Amino acid sequence: MQSIKINSYIGSDGILHINVPVGLTNQNVEVMLMYQPVESDDNGNKGQTLDELGWSLNFFEKRFGAWQGEPLVREPQGKPQERNWDDLFT
């Protein structure tokens, strides 16, 4: 299964148009589409894409699971400190 994330604009017709070349021909595929409106800041700016931030295409996907050294071990974390939640919201 491949995952593709894109940002798109929906015009006044209310229809989302998606053209994504996937390199497959003459095959059935299952497509799952999720959409979420993007919040803008006060100036109308949207968050930067990974490309705009300088990350290459599929940077994270290519590195996931790439560690080949000793297995990483998470040491015991101990007991969490006590918190007074009322102090956090006053």
mmCIF file of the C-alpha atoms, coordinates in Angstrom:
data_MODEL
# 
_entry.id   MODEL 
# 
loop_
_atom_site.group_PDB 
_atom_site.id 
_atom_site.type_symbol 
_atom_site.label_atom_id 
_atom_site.label_alt_id 
_atom_site.label_comp_id 
_atom_site.label_asym_id 
_atom_site.label_entity_id 
_atom_site.label_seq_id 
_atom_site.pdbx_PDB_ins_code 
_atom_site.Cartn_x 
_atom_site.Cartn_y 
_atom_site.Cartn_z 
_atom_site.occupancy 
_atom_site.B_iso_or_equiv 
_atom_site.pdbx_formal_charge 
_atom_site.auth_seq_id 
_atom_site.auth_comp_id 
_atom_site.auth_asym_id 
_atom_site.auth_atom_id 
_atom_site.pdbx_PDB_model_num 
ATOM 1  C CA . MET A 1 1  ? 0.000   0.000  0.000   1.00 0.00 ? 1  MET A CA 1 
ATOM 2  C CA . GLN A 1 2  ? 1.313   3.434  -0.893  1.00 0.00 ? 2  GLN A CA 1 
ATOM 3  C CA . SER A 1 3  ? 0.387   6.700  0.798   1.00 0.00 ? 3  SER A CA 1 
ATOM 4  C CA . ILE A 1 4  ? 0.322   10.062 -0.944  1.00 0.00 ? 4  ILE A CA 1 
ATOM 5  C CA . LYS A 1 5  ? -0.439  13.321 0.835   1.00 0.00 ? 5  LYS A CA 1 
ATOM 6  C CA . ILE A 1 6  ? -1.245  16.433 -1.175  1.00 0.00 ? 6  ILE A CA 1 
ATOM 7  C CA . ASN A 1 7  ? -2.595  19.889 -0.490  1.00 0.00 ? 7  ASN A CA 1 
ATOM 8  C CA . SER A 1 8  ? -5.251  21.032 -2.916  1.00 0.00 ? 8  SER A CA 1 
ATOM 9  C CA . TYR A 1 9  ? -7.697  23.875 -3.455  1.00 0.00 ? 9  TYR A CA 1 
ATOM 10 C CA . ILE A 1 10 ? -11.436 23.420 -3.898  1.00 0.00 ? 10 ILE A CA 1 
ATOM 11 C CA . GLY A 1 11 ? -12.902 26.054 -6.191  1.00 0.00 ? 11 GLY A CA 1 
ATOM 12 C CA . SER A 1 12 ? -16.354 27.616 -6.281  1.00 0.00 ? 12 SER A CA 1 
ATOM 13 C CA . ASP A 1 13 ? -17.816 24.469 -7.888  1.00 0.00 ? 13 ASP A CA 1 
ATOM 14 C CA . GLY A 1 14 ? -17.217 22.588 -4.623  1.00 0.00 ? 14 GLY A CA 1 
ATOM 15 C CA . ILE A 1 15 ? -15.495 19.710 -6.418  1.00 0.00 ? 15 ILE A CA 1 
ATOM 16 C CA . LEU A 1 16 ? -12.068 18.401 -5.468  1.00 0.00 ? 16 LEU A CA 1 
ATOM 17 C CA . HIS A 1 17 ? -10.106 17.492 -8.598  1.00 0.00 ? 17 HIS A CA 1 
ATOM 18 C CA . ILE A 1 18 ? -7.249  15.034 -8.085  1.00 0.00 ? 18 ILE A CA 1 
ATOM 19 C CA . ASN A 1 19 ? -4.849  13.828 -10.785 1.00 0.00 ? 19 ASN A CA 1 
ATOM 20 C CA . VAL A 1 20 ? -2.127  11.629 -9.319  1.00 0.00 ? 20 VAL A CA 1 
ATOM 21 C CA . PRO A 1 21 ? 0.087   9.470  -11.542 1.00 0.00 ? 21 PRO A CA 1 
ATOM 22 C CA . VAL A 1 22 ? 0.814   6.251  -9.644  1.00 0.00 ? 22 VAL A CA 1 
ATOM 23 C CA . GLY A 1 23 ? 2.710   4.264  -12.265 1.00 0.00 ? 23 GLY A CA 1 
ATOM 24 C CA . LEU A 1 24 ? 0.120   1.481  -12.524 1.00 0.00 ? 24 LEU A CA 1 
ATOM 25 C CA . THR A 1 25 ? -1.885  0.521  -15.585 1.00 0.00 ? 25 THR A CA 1 
ATOM 26 C CA . ASN A 1 26 ? -4.696  -1.933 -16.277 1.00 0.00 ? 26 ASN A CA 1 
ATOM 27 C CA . GLN A 1 27 ? -5.174  -2.820 -12.597 1.00 0.00 ? 27 GLN A CA 1 
ATOM 28 C CA . ASN A 1 28 ? -7.891  -2.482 -10.018 1.00 0.00 ? 28 ASN A CA 1 
ATOM 29 C CA . VAL A 1 29 ? -6.877  -0.491 -6.952  1.00 0.00 ? 29 VAL A CA 1 
ATOM 30 C CA . GLU A 1 30 ? -8.591  0.408  -3.725  1.00 0.00 ? 30 GLU A CA 1 
ATOM 31 C CA . VAL A 1 31 ? -8.495  4.132  -2.987  1.00 0.00 ? 31 VAL A CA 1 
ATOM 32 C CA . MET A 1 32 ? -9.198  5.668  0.402   1.00 0.00 ? 32 MET A CA 1 
ATOM 33 C CA . LEU A 1 33 ? -9.720  9.425  0.487   1.00 0.00 ? 33 LEU A CA 1 
ATOM 34 C CA . MET A 1 34 ? -9.744  11.541 3.629   1.00 0.00 ? 34 MET A CA 1 
ATOM 35 C CA . TYR A 1 35 ? -9.975  15.304 3.571   1.00 0.00 ? 35 TYR A CA 1 
ATOM 36 C CA . GLN A 1 36 ? -9.597  18.002 6.179   1.00 0.00 ? 36 GLN A CA 1 
ATOM 37 C CA . PRO A 1 37 ? -10.003 21.762 5.820   1.00 0.00 ? 37 PRO A CA 1 
ATOM 38 C CA . VAL A 1 38 ? -6.719  23.602 6.409   1.00 0.00 ? 38 VAL A CA 1 
ATOM 39 C CA . GLU A 1 39 ? -6.691  26.385 8.957   1.00 0.00 ? 39 GLU A CA 1 
ATOM 40 C CA . SER A 1 40 ? -5.106  29.698 7.931   1.00 0.00 ? 40 SER A CA 1 
ATOM 41 C CA . ASP A 1 41 ? -3.437  32.204 10.215  1.00 0.00 ? 41 ASP A CA 1 
ATOM 42 C CA . ASP A 1 42 ? -4.636  35.821 10.514  1.00 0.00 ? 42 ASP A CA 1 
ATOM 43 C CA . ASN A 1 43 ? -2.785  36.735 7.300   1.00 0.00 ? 43 ASN A CA 1 
ATOM 44 C CA . GLY A 1 44 ? -4.401  33.944 5.277   1.00 0.00 ? 44 GLY A CA 1 
ATOM 45 C CA . ASN A 1 45 ? -1.173  31.922 5.238   1.00 0.00 ? 45 ASN A CA 1 
ATOM 46 C CA . LYS A 1 46 ? -1.348  28.156 5.440   1.00 0.00 ? 46 LYS A CA 1 
ATOM 47 C CA . GLY A 1 47 ? 1.302   25.973 7.045   1.00 0.00 ? 47 GLY A CA 1 
ATOM 48 C CA . GLN A 1 48 ? 4.367   25.234 4.949   1.00 0.00 ? 48 GLN A CA 1 
ATOM 49 C CA . THR A 1 49 ? 4.639   21.944 3.116   1.00 0.00 ? 49 THR A CA 1 
ATOM 50 C CA . LEU A 1 50 ? 7.614   19.661 3.732   1.00 0.00 ? 50 LEU A CA 1 
ATOM 51 C CA . ASP A 1 51 ? 8.941   20.670 0.313   1.00 0.00 ? 51 ASP A CA 1 
ATOM 52 C CA . GLU A 1 52 ? 8.725   24.351 1.255   1.00 0.00 ? 52 GLU A CA 1 
ATOM 53 C CA . LEU A 1 53 ? 10.592  23.555 4.473   1.00 0.00 ? 53 LEU A CA 1 
ATOM 54 C CA . GLY A 1 54 ? 13.440  22.018 2.459   1.00 0.00 ? 54 GLY A CA 1 
ATOM 55 C CA . TRP A 1 55 ? 12.713  18.290 2.947   1.00 0.00 ? 55 TRP A CA 1 
ATOM 56 C CA . SER A 1 56 ? 13.102  16.131 -0.155  1.00 0.00 ? 56 SER A CA 1 
ATOM 57 C CA . LEU A 1 57 ? 10.246  14.026 -1.511  1.00 0.00 ? 57 LEU A CA 1 
ATOM 58 C CA . ASN A 1 58 ? 9.665   10.892 0.632   1.00 0.00 ? 58 ASN A CA 1 
ATOM 59 C CA . PHE A 1 59 ? 12.517  11.868 2.994   1.00 0.00 ? 59 PHE A CA 1 
ATOM 60 C CA . PHE A 1 60 ? 10.833  10.376 6.055   1.00 0.00 ? 60 PHE A CA 1 
ATOM 61 C CA . GLU A 1 61 ? 9.392   7.343  4.258   1.00 0.00 ? 61 GLU A CA 1 
ATOM 62 C CA . LYS A 1 62 ? 12.856  6.386  2.969   1.00 0.00 ? 62 LYS A CA 1 
ATOM 63 C CA . ARG A 1 63 ? 14.373  6.584  6.446   1.00 0.00 ? 63 ARG A CA 1 
ATOM 64 C CA . PHE A 1 64 ? 11.670  4.802  8.425   1.00 0.00 ? 64 PHE A CA 1 
ATOM 65 C CA . GLY A 1 65 ? 13.124  1.508  9.662   1.00 0.00 ? 65 GLY A CA 1 
ATOM 66 C CA . ALA A 1 66 ? 16.558  2.279  8.200   1.00 0.00 ? 66 ALA A CA 1 
ATOM 67 C CA . TRP A 1 67 ? 18.520  2.014  11.490  1.00 0.00 ? 67 TRP A CA 1 
ATOM 68 C CA . GLN A 1 68 ? 20.929  -0.929 11.176  1.00 0.00 ? 68 GLN A CA 1 
ATOM 69 C CA . GLY A 1 69 ? 22.958  -0.548 14.378  1.00 0.00 ? 69 GLY A CA 1 
ATOM 70 C CA . GLU A 1 70 ? 22.324  -2.073 17.775  1.00 0.00 ? 70 GLU A CA 1 
ATOM 71 C CA . PRO A 1 71 ? 18.643  -2.354 18.668  1.00 0.00 ? 71 PRO A CA 1 
ATOM 72 C CA . LEU A 1 72 ? 17.354  0.783  20.336  1.00 0.00 ? 72 LEU A CA 1 
ATOM 73 C CA . VAL A 1 73 ? 16.140  0.195  23.875  1.00 0.00 ? 73 VAL A CA 1 
ATOM 74 C CA . ARG A 1 74 ? 13.908  2.496  25.865  1.00 0.00 ? 74 ARG A CA 1 
ATOM 75 C CA . GLU A 1 75 ? 14.991  2.430  29.478  1.00 0.00 ? 75 GLU A CA 1 
ATOM 76 C CA . PRO A 1 76 ? 12.375  2.368  32.260  1.00 0.00 ? 76 PRO A CA 1 
ATOM 77 C CA . GLN A 1 77 ? 10.934  5.837  32.738  1.00 0.00 ? 77 GLN A CA 1 
ATOM 78 C CA . GLY A 1 78 ? 10.233  5.655  36.459  1.00 0.00 ? 78 GLY A CA 1 
ATOM 79 C CA . LYS A 1 79 ? 7.165   7.046  38.143  1.00 0.00 ? 79 LYS A CA 1 
ATOM 80 C CA . PRO A 1 80 ? 5.577   10.194 36.714  1.00 0.00 ? 80 PRO A CA 1 
ATOM 81 C CA . GLN A 1 81 ? 5.700   13.271 38.888  1.00 0.00 ? 81 GLN A CA 1 
ATOM 82 C CA . GLU A 1 82 ? 2.558   14.391 40.655  1.00 0.00 ? 82 GLU A CA 1 
ATOM 83 C CA . ARG A 1 83 ? 0.829   17.334 38.985  1.00 0.00 ? 83 ARG A CA 1 
ATOM 84 C CA . ASN A 1 84 ? -1.813  19.669 40.245  1.00 0.00 ? 84 ASN A CA 1 
ATOM 85 C CA . TRP A 1 85 ? -3.951  20.080 37.127  1.00 0.00 ? 85 TRP A CA 1 
ATOM 86 C CA . ASP A 1 86 ? -5.865  22.991 38.661  1.00 0.00 ? 86 ASP A CA 1 
ATOM 87 C CA . ASP A 1 87 ? -2.655  25.066 38.677  1.00 0.00 ? 87 ASP A CA 1 
ATOM 88 C CA . LEU A 1 88 ? -2.190  24.524 34.946  1.00 0.00 ? 88 LEU A CA 1 
ATOM 89 C CA . PHE A 1 89 ? -5.465  26.178 33.993  1.00 0.00 ? 89 PHE A CA 1 
ATOM 90 C CA . THR A 1 90 ? -5.594  29.180 36.333  1.00 0.00 ? 90 THR A CA 1 
# 
